[in-house]
XYZ file of C-alpha atoms in Angstrom:
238
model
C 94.372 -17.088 -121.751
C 90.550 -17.215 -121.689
C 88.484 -20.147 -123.329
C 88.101 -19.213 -127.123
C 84.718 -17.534 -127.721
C 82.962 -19.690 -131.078
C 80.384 -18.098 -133.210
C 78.983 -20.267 -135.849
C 77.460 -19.333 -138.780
C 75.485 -21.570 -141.537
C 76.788 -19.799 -143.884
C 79.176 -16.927 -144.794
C 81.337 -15.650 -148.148
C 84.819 -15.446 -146.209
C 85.038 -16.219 -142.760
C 88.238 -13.432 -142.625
C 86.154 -11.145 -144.274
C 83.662 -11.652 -141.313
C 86.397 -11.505 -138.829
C 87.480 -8.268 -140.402
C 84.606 -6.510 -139.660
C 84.382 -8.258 -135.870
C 88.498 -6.629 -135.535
C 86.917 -3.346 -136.691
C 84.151 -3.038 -133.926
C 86.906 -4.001 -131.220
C 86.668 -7.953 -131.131
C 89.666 -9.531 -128.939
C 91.597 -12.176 -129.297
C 89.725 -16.131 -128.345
C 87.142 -14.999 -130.935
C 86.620 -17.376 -133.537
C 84.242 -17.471 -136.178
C 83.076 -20.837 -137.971
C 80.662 -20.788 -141.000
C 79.224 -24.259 -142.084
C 79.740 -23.606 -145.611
C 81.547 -20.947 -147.478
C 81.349 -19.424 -150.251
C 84.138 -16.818 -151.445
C 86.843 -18.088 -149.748
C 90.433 -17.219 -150.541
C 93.319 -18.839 -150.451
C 97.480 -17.594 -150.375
C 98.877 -16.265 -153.501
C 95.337 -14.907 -154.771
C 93.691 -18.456 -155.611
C 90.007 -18.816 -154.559
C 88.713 -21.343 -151.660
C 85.713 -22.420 -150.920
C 86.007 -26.369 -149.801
C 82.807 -28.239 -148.824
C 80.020 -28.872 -146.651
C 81.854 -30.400 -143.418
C 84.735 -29.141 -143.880
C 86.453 -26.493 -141.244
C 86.068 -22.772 -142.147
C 87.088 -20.435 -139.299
C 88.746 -17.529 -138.619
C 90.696 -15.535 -135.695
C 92.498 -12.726 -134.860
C 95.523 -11.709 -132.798
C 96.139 -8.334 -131.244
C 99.734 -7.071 -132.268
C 101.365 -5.581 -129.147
C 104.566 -3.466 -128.982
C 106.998 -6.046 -127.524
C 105.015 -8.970 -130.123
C 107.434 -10.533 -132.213
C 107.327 -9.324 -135.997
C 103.560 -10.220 -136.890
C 104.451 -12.292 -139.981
C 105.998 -14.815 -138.044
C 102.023 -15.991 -136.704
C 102.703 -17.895 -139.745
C 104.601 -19.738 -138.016
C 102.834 -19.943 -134.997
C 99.072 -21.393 -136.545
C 101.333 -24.206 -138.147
C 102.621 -25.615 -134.836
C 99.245 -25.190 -133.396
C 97.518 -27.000 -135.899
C 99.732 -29.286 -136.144
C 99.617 -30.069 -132.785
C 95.908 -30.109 -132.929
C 95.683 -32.454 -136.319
C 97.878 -35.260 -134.823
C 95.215 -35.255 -131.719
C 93.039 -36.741 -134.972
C 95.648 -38.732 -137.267
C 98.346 -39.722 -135.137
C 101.674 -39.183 -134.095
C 103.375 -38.703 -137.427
C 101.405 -38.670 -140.299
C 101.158 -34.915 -141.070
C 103.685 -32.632 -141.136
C 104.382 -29.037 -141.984
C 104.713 -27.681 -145.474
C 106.284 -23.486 -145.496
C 105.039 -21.888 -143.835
C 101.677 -23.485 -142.938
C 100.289 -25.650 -144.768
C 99.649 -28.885 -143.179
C 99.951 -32.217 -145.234
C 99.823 -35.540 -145.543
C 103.029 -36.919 -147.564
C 102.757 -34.221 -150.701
C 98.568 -34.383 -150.219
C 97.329 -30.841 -148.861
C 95.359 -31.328 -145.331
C 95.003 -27.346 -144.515
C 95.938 -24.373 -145.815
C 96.000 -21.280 -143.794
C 95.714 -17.134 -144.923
C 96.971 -14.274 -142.859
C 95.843 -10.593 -143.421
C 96.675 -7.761 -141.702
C 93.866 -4.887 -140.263
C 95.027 -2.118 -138.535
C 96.756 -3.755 -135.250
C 94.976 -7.096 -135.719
C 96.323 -10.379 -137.786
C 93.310 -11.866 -139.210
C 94.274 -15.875 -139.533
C 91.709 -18.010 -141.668
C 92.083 -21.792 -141.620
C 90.542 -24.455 -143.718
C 90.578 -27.947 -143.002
C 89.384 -31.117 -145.255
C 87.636 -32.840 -142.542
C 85.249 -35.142 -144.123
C 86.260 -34.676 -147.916
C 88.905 -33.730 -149.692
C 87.870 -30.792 -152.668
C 89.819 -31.547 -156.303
C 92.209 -28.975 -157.388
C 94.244 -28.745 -160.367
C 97.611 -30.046 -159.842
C 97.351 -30.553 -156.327
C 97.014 -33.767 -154.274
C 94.401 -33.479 -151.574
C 93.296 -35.462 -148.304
C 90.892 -35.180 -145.815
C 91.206 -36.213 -141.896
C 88.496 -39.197 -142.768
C 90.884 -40.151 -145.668
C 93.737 -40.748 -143.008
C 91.113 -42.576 -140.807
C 89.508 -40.011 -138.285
C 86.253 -40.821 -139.040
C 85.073 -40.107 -136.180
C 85.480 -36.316 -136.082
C 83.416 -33.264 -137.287
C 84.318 -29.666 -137.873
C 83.351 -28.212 -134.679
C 86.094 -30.452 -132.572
C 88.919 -29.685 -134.804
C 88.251 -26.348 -133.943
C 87.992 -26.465 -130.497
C 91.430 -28.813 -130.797
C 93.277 -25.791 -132.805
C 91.903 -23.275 -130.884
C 93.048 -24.584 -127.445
C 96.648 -25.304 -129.299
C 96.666 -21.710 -130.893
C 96.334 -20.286 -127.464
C 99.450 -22.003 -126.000
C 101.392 -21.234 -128.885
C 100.389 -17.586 -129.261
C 101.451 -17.526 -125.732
C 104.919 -19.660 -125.891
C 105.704 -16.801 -129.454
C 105.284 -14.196 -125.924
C 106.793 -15.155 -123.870
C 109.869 -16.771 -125.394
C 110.154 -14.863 -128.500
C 110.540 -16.361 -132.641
C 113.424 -18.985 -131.614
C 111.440 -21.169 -129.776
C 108.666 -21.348 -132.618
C 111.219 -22.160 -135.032
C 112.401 -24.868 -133.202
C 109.296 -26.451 -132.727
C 108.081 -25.386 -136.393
C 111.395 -27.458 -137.440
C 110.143 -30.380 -135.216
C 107.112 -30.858 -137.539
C 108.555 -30.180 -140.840
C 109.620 -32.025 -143.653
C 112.656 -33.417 -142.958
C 116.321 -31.258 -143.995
C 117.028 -32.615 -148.049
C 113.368 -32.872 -148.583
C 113.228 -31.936 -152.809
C 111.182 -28.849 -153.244
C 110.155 -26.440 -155.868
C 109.255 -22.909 -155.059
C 107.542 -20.517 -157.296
C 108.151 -16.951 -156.296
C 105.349 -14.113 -156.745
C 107.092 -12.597 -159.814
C 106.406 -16.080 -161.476
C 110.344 -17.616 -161.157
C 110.394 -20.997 -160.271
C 113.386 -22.235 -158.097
C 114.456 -25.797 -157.474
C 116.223 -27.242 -153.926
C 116.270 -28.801 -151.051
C 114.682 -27.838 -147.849
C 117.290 -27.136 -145.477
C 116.204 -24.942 -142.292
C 114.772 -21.974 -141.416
C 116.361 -18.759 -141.312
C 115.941 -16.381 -137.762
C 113.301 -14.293 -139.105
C 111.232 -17.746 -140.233
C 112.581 -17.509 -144.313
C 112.985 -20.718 -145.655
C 116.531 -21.811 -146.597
C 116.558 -23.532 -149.661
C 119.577 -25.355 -150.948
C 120.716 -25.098 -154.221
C 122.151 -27.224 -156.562
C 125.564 -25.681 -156.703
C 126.050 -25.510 -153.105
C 124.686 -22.609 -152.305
C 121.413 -21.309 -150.188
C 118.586 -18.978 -150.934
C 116.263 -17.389 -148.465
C 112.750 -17.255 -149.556
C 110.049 -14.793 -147.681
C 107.445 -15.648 -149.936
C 106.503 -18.144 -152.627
C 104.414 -21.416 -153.262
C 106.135 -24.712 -152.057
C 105.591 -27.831 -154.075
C 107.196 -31.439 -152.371
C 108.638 -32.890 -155.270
């Protein structure tokens, strides 16, 4: 795959917004947009996202072809890649996956990631904390200089994920949703981890992570014995 093409922008609303429009007049994949600030950002489940000045805000799209696995399982995909990319930064072991791709820090939030669908393209937004960490509401945050990568800036964290993203995207190719799963598994929270899910139709359910399912579901373990399978919902470490 070709070397990812970066446009940077001071500053934007919604960097997927941007990308949108960039999928619309034929953009391929490799294209990746970075604003310095932004300023209408969203985040999964509806909330709003806007982070701060040096902070990561970039977007990029995949082509869905005919043979592609099912697209919802990128999800999967961007959280191995920047994964992969944040330990180049924090180390071996300090950040892990959270379902289906966010990417923290013990229970603190590192990145958070939002996938939406145009026509035949996947539009995948990604914030990082970078040099601060913003305060939410019942949230823990952190930021890459909080876990000591001081050193680093916003426009080589995205040339870290990008380069990851494009070895991942092609691994999901060429050897299908199984071998994502296994290495989404390798960077998770481990099996028993406490968790509390709350589902979009506002029902909150209570477990323990135990794997993923095929398709990429999360199994959750309940406390009579039995499992659930959850497609979508908001994961809290407890």
């Amino acid at each position: 795959m070709t070397a990812a093409d970066v446009r940077v922008v001071a500053e934007t609303a919604s960097t997927n917004d941007d990308m949108k429009v960039l999928a619309a007049e034929g953009a391929g994949e490799g294209v990746w947009l970075r604003a310095e600030r932004q300023t209408a950002g969203r985040g999964r489940m509806g909330r709003s996202w806007e982070g701060q000045a040096g902070s990561l805000f970039a977007s990029t799209l995949v082509r869905i072809a005919p043979l592609d696995p099912p697209a919802p399982t990128l999800a999967l995909v961007i959280a191995v890649a920047v994964h992969r990319a944040l330990e180049e930064f924090t180390g071996t072991g300090r950040v892990s996956i959270k379902w289906p791709n966010d990417i923290v820090a013990g229970d603190a939030k590192l990145c958070g990631v939002l996938m939406e669908r145009t026509g035949d393209a996947v539009v995948i937004g990604i914030g990082v904390n970078v040099t601060t960490a913003p305060e939410v509401p019942g949230r823990r945050t952190t930021s890459l200089y909080d876990l000591g990568s001081a050193g680093c800036d916003a426009a080589s964290v995205l040339d870290a994920i990008a380069s990851c993203f494009s070895e991942e995207l092609l691994r999901w190719r060429t050897y299908g949703l199984e071998a994502i799963v296994r290495a989404w598994l390798g960077c998770a929270h481990a099996p028993g981890t406490p968790l509390t899910v709350h589902l979009p139709d506002g029902e909150a359910v209570a477990g323990a992570f135990d794997t993923l399912a095929p398709d990429g579901a999360l199994m959750l373990r309940l406390a009579d014995g039995g499992s659930r399978a959850i497609h979508a919902g908001d994961v809290f470490l407890v």
